[in-house]
Coordinates of C-alpha atoms and ligand atoms in Angstrom, one line a residue:
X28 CA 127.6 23.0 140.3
X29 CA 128.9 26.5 138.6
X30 CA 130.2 28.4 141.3
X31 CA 129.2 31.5 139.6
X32 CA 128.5 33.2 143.0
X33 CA 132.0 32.1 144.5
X34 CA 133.7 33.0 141.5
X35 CA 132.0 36.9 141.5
X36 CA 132.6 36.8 145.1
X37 CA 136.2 35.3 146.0
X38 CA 138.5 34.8 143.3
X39 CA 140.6 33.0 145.5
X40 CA 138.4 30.0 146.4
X41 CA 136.9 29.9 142.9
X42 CA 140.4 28.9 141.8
X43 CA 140.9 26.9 144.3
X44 CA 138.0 24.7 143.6
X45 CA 138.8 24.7 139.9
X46 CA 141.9 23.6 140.2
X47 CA 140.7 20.8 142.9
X48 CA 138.3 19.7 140.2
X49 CA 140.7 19.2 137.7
X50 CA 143.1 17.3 139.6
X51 CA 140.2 14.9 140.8
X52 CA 139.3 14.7 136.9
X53 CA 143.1 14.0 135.6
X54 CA 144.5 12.1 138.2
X55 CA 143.8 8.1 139.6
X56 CA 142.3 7.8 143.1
X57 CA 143.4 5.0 144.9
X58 CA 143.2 5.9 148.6
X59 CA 140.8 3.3 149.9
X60 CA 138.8 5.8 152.1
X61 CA 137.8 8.2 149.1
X62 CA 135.1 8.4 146.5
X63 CA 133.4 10.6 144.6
X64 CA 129.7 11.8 145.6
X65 CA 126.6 12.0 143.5
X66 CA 125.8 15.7 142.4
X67 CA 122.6 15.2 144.0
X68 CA 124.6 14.8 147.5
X69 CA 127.0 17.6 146.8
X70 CA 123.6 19.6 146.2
X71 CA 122.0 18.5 149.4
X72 CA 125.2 20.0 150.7
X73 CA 125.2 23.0 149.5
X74 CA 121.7 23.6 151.0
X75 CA 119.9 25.9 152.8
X76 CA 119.6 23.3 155.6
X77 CA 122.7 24.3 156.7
X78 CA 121.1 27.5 158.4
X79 CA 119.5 25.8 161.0
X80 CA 120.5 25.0 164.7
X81 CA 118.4 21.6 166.0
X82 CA 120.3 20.5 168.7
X83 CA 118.4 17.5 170.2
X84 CA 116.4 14.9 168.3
X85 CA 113.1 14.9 165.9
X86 CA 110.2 16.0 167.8
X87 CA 112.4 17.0 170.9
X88 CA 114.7 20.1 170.1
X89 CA 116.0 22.8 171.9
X90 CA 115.1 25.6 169.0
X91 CA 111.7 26.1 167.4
X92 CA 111.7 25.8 163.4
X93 CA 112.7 22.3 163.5
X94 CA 109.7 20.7 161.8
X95 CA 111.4 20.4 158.2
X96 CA 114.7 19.2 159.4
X97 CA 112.6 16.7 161.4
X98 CA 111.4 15.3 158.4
X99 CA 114.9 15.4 156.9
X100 CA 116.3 13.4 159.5
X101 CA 113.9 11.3 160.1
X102 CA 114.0 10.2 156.4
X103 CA 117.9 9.6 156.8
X104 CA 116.8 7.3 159.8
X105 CA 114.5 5.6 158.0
X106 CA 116.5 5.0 155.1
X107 CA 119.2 3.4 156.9
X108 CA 117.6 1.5 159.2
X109 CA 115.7 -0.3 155.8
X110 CA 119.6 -0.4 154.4
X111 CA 121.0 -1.5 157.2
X112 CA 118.4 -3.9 159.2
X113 CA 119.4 -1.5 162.5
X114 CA 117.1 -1.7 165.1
X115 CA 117.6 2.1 165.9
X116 CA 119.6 4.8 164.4
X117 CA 121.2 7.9 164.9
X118 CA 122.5 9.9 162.0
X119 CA 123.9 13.4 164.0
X120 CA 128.0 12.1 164.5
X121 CA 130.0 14.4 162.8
X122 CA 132.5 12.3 161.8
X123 CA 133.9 8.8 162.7
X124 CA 135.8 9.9 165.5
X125 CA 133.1 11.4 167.0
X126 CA 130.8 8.8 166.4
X127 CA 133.4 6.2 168.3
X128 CA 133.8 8.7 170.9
X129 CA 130.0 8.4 171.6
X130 CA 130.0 4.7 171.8
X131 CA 132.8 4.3 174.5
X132 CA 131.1 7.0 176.3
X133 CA 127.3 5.1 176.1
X134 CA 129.4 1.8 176.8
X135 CA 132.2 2.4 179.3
X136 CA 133.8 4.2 182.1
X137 CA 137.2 5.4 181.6
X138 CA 139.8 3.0 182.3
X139 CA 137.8 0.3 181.3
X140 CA 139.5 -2.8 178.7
X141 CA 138.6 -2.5 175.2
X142 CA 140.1 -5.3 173.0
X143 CA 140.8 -4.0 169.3
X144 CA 142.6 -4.3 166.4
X145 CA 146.1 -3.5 166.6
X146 CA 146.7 -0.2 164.6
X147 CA 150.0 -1.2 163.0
X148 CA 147.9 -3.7 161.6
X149 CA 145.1 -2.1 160.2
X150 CA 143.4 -0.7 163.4
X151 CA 141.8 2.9 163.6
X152 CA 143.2 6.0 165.6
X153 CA 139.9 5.7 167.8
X154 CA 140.6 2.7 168.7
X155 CA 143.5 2.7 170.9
X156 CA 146.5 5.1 169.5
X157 CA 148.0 6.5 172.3
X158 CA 147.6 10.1 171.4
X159 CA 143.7 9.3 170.7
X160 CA 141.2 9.7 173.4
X161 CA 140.6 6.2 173.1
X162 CA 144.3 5.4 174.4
X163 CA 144.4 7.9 176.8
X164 CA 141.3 7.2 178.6
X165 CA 141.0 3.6 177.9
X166 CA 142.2 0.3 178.5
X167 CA 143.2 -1.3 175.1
X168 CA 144.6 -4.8 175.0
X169 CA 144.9 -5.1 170.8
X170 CA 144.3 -8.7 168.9
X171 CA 146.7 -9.3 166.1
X172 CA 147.3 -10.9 162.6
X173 CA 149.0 -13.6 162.4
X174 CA 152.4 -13.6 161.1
X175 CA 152.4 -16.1 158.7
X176 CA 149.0 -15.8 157.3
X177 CA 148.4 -11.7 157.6
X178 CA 145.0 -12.7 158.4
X179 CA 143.2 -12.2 162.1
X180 CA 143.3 -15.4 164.0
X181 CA 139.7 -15.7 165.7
X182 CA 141.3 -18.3 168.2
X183 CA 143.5 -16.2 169.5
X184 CA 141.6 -13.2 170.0
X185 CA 139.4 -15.5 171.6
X186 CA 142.2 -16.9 173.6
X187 CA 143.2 -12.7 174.6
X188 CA 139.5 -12.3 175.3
X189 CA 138.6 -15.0 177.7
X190 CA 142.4 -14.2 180.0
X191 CA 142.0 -10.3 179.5
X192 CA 138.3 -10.1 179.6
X193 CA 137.4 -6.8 178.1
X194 CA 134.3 -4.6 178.6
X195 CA 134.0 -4.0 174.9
X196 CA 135.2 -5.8 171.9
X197 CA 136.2 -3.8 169.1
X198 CA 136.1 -4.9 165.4
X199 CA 136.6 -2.9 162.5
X200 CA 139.7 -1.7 160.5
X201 CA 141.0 1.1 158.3
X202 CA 143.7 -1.1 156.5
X203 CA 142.8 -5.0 156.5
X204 CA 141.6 -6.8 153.3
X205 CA 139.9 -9.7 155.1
X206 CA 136.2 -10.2 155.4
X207 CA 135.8 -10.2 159.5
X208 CA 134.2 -13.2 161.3
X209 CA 131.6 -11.0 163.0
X210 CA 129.7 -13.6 164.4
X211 CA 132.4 -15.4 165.8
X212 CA 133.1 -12.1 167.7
X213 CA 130.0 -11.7 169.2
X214 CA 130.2 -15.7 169.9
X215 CA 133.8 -14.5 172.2
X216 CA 132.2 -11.7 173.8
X217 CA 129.2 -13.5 174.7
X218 CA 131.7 -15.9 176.6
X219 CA 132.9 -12.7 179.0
X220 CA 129.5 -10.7 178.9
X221 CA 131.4 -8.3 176.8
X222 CA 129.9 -5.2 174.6
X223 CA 130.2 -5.4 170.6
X224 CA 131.0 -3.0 168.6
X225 CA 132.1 -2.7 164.9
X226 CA 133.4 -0.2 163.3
X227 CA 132.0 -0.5 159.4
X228 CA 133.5 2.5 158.3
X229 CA 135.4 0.7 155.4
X230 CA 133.1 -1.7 154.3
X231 CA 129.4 0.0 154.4
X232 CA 128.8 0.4 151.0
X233 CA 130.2 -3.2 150.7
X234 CA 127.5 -4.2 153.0
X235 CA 124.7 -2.3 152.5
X236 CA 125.4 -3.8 148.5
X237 CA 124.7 -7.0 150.1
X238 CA 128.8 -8.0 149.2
X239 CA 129.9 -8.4 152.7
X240 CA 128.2 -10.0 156.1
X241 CA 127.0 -7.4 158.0
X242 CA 127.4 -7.0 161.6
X243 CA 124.2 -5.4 162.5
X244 CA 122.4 -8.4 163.2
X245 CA 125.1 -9.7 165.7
X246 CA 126.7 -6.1 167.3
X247 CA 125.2 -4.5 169.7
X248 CA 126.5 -1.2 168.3
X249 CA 128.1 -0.1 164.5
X250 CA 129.2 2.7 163.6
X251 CA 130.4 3.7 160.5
X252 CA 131.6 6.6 158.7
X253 CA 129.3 8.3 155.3
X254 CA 131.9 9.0 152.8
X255 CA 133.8 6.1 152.1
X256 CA 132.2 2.5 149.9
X257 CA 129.0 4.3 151.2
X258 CA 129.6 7.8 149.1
X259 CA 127.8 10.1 151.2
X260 CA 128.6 13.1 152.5
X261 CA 131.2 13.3 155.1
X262 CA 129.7 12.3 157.9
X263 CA 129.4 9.3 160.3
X264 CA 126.3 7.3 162.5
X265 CA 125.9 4.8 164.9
X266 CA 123.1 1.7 164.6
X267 CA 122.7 -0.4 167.6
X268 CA 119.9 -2.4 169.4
X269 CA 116.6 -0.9 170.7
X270 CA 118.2 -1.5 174.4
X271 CA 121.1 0.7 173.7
X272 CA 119.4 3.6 171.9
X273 CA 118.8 6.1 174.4
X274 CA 122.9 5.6 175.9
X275 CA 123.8 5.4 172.2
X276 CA 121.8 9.5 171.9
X277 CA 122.5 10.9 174.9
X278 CA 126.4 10.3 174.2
X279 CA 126.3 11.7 170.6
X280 CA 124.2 14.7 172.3
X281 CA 124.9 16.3 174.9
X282 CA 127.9 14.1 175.7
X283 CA 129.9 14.9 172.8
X284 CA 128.1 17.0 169.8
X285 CA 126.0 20.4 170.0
X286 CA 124.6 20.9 167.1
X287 CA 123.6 18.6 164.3
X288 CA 124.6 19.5 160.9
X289 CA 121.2 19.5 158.8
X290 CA 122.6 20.0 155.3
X291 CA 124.9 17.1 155.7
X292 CA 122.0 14.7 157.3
X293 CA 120.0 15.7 154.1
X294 CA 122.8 14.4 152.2
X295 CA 123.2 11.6 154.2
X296 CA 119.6 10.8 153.2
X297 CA 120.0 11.3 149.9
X298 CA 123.1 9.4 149.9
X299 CA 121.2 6.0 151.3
X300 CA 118.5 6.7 148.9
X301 CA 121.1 5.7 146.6
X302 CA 122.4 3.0 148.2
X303 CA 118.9 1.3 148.7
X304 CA 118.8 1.3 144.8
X305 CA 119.7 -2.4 142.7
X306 CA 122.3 -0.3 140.7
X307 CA 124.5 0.0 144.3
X308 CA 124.3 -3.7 144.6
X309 CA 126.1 -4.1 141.1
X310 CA 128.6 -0.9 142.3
X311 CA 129.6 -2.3 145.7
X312 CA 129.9 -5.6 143.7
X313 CA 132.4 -4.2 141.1
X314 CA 134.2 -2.4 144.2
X315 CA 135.4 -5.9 144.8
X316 CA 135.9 -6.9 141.1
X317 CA 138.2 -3.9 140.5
X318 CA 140.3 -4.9 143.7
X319 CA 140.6 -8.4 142.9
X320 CA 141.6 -7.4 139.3
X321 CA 144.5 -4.4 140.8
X322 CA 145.6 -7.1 143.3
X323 CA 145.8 -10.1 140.6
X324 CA 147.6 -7.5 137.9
X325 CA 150.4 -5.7 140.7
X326 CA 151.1 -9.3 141.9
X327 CA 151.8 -10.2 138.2
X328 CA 154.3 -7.3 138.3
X329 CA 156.3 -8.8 141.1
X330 CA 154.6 -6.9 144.2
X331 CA 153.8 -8.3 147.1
X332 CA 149.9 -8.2 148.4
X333 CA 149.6 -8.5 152.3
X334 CA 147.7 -12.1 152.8
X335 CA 148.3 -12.8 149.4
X336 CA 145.0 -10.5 147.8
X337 CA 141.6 -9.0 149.4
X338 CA 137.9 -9.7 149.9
X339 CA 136.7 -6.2 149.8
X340 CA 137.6 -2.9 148.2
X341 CA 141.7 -2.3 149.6
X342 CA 144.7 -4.0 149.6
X343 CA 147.8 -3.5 151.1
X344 CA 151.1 -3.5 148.8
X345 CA 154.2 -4.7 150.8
X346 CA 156.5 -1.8 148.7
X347 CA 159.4 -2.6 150.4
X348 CA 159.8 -6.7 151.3
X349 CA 159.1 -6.8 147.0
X350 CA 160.6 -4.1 145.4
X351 CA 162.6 -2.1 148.0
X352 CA 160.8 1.2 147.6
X353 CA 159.6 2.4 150.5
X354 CA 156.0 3.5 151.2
X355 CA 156.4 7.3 151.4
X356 CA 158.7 7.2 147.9
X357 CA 156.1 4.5 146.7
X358 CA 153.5 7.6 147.5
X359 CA 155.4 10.1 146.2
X360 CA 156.6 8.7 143.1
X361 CA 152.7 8.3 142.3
X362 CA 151.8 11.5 143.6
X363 CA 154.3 12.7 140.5
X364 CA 152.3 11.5 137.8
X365 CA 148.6 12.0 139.5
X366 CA 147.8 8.6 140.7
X367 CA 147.0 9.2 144.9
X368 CA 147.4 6.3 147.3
X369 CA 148.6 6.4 150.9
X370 CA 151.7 4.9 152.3
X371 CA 150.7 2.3 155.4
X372 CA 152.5 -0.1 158.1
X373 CA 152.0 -3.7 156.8
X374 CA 151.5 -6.4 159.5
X375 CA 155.0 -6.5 161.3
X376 CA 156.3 -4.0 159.7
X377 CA 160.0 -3.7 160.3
X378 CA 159.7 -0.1 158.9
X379 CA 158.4 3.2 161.3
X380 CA 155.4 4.7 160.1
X381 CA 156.5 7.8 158.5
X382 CA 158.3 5.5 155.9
X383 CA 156.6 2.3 156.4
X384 CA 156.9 -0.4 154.0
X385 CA 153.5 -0.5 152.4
X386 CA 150.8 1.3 150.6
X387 CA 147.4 1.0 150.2
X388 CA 145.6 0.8 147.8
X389 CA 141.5 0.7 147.2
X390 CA 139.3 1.0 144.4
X391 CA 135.5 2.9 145.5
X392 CA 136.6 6.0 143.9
X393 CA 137.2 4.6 140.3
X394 CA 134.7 2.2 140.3
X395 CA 132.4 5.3 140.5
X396 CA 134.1 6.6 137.7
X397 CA 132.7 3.5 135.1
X398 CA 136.4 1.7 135.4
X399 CA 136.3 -2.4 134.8
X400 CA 138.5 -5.2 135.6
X401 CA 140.5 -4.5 132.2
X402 CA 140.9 -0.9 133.5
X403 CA 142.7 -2.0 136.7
X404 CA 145.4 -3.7 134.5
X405 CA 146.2 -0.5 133.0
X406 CA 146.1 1.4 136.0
X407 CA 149.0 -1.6 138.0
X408 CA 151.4 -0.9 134.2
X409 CA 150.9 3.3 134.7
X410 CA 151.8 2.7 138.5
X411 CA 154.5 0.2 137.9
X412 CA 155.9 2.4 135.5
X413 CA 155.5 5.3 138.1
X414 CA 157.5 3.2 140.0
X415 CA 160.5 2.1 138.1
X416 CA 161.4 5.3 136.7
X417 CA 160.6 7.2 139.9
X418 CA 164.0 8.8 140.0
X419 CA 163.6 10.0 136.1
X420 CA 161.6 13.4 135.9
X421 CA 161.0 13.3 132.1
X422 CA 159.6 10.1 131.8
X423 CA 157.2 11.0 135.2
X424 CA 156.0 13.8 133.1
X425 CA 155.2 11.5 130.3
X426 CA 153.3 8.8 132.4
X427 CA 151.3 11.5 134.1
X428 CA 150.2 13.0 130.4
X429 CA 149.3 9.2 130.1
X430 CA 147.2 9.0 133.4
X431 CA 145.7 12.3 132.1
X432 CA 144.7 11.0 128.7
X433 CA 143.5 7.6 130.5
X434 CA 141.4 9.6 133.2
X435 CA 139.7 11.8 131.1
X436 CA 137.7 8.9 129.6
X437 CA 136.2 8.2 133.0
X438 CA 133.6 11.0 134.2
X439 CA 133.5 12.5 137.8
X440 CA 130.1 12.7 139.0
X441 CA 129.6 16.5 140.1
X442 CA 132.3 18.1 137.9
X443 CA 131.7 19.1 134.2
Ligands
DSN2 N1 141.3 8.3 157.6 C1 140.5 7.2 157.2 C2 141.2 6.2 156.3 O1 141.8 6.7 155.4 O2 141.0 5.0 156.4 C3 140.0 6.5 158.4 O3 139.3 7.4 159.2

């Protein structure tokens, strides 16, 4: 990627992107939900596919031309259901919000109960925050961690399932470092005749890797977003069994989408060309490595991991119950001297969200940079020393020439 038109073109945006590019190349990503794509992705991306209106589905659109982008999506089908083992696919959701959006509406009626995660916990926004469109037009009883273990308790969601009896149960997380019990979940809602449905944003690279159990083969539906473990583009889609398909397409369009985006579902295919390749089995593998190695090294340091360390690619760092920082000077301090991570509620956090007491932490990005085990020791002593001397500027500016020199050795796919 050059840029040489943007740069003759608009000045402006040409800088812009430069100067993105160099802060993804000197700094430390640690927010769990980012990675870096292949350039091949960023080039299916940057396609002329992007011209091209298709609303409806291979074979069946509503605008003539569509016999390419046919083939391009039906490839990115294709190539997830063989990644994924899903009975039947469908690539267009924009995003994950979207892509949950069209599940409640296949699934539900408004008002209905949905039993979830609780978000303090490591829930998603779409599934239950009040201000969501899950909250508002559903019924969400949440399930919980418990308080001694920070890990889910399967009896007593099962115990909330059978008194509240939900339509739909809900698992799936954006901040929870526990491999989920999927079958045990679809053992509960069998109980109540309820709906599955996981939400594997987080954890589909992890799974299509083959590091995690997947809940294809239990769930009646999964969604998941593109971007994350999975490094794709930015995107989301929804599996689910044969039975549900056509509910499962009519919600994603017309109910909630016009348009799909072509350029992006190219990428999308590209993306799980990738991932159907034994070299992802070792990445999504070293994922987990690497955040067993950061958790190990920070709780050497004296910080506190929530459960007491992870089974997949994040962790959360109780900031304030072991160090009394908070999350938002944890993130800021960091921020300082390049290293990006995102502060997060902890299980019963005693702490409001803006400042919670926790951060977290996740490790996709720089294990697509090359970065090992011994790497994630050096990465807890530049944070750590982030930390203690967040209130001295000089010696910030020093550990941020340090995270520079130590970045540099690691390549960014798509950036020179
Ligand atoms: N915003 C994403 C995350 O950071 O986990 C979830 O959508």
């Amino acid at each position: 990627m050059n840029y040489q038109n943007i740069k003759e073109q608009d000045r402006q945006i040409y800088e812009i992107i430069k100067r993105e590019e160099q802060r993804q190349k000197e700094g430390i990503e640690l927010i769990a939900s980012e990675n870096y794509v292949s350039k091949a992705v960023l080039e299916a991306m940057g396609s002329v596919l992007t011209n091209k209106y298709s609303e409806g589905y291979p074979g069946k659109r509503y605008y003539g031309g569509n016999e390419i982008i046919d083939q391009a999506e039906g490839l990115a089908i294709e190539r997830a259901k063989e990644l994924f083992g899903a009975e039947h696919v469908n690539v267009q959701p924009l995003s994950g919000s979207p892509a949950n959006l069209a599940v409640y509406m296949a699934l539900l009626n408004p008002g209905d109960k949905v039993l979830g995660f609780s978000l303090d916990q490591g829930g998603h926004l779409s599934h239950g925050h009040p201000l969501n469109f899950s909250g508002k037009l559903y019924t969400i009883i949440p399930y919980f961690a418990k308080k001694d273990t920070e890990i889910i308790d399967m009896d007593e969601v099962e115990e909330i399932a059978l008194r509240e009896k939900p339509k739909m149960i809900l698992a799936g997380f954006s901040a929870y470092s526990r491999s989920m019990d999927w079958k045990r979940f679809k053992e509960i809602a069998d109980k109540i005749g309820a709906f599955t449905f996981a939400d594997i944003a987080h954890v589909a690279g992890l799974i299509a890797g083959k590091q995690l159990e997947s809940p294809v083969p239990y769930f009646d539906v999964v969604s998941t977003t593109t971007h994350k473990t999975l490094r794709g583009p930015r995107g989301a889609m929804i599996m689910c069994k044969e039975k549900f398909a056509k509910d499962i397409d009519k919600a994603v369009f017309p109910g909630v989408q016009g348009g799909p985006h072509d350029h992006i579902n190219a990428a999308k295919a590209v993306a799980y060309g990738e991932a159907l390749r034994p070299e992802f089995r070792e990445y999504a593998a070293q994922i987990i490595k690497n955040a067993k190695a950061l958790s190990s090294a920070l709780q050497n340091k004296g910080y506190r991991i929530v459960s007491g360390g992870t089974d997949n690619h994040l962790m959360l760092v109780d900031m304030f119950g072991s160090k009394q920082i908070t999350g938002k000077e944890a993130e800021k301090a960091l921020e300082k001297v390049g290293i990006s991570i995102n502060k997060n509620m902890i299980p019963y956090d005693p702490r409001k969200p803006m400042d919670p007491s926790g951060v977290r932490l996740g490790t996709p990005a720089v294990t697509t940079r090359g970065m090992k085990e011994a790497d994630m020791e050096t990465v807890a002593e530049l944070m750590d020393a982030a930390l203690i001397n967040r209130a001295d500027e000089s010696k910030l500016a020093e550990i941020k020439q340090q995270v520079k020199e130590f970045s540099l050795k690691f390549p960014v796919p798509g950036i020179e």
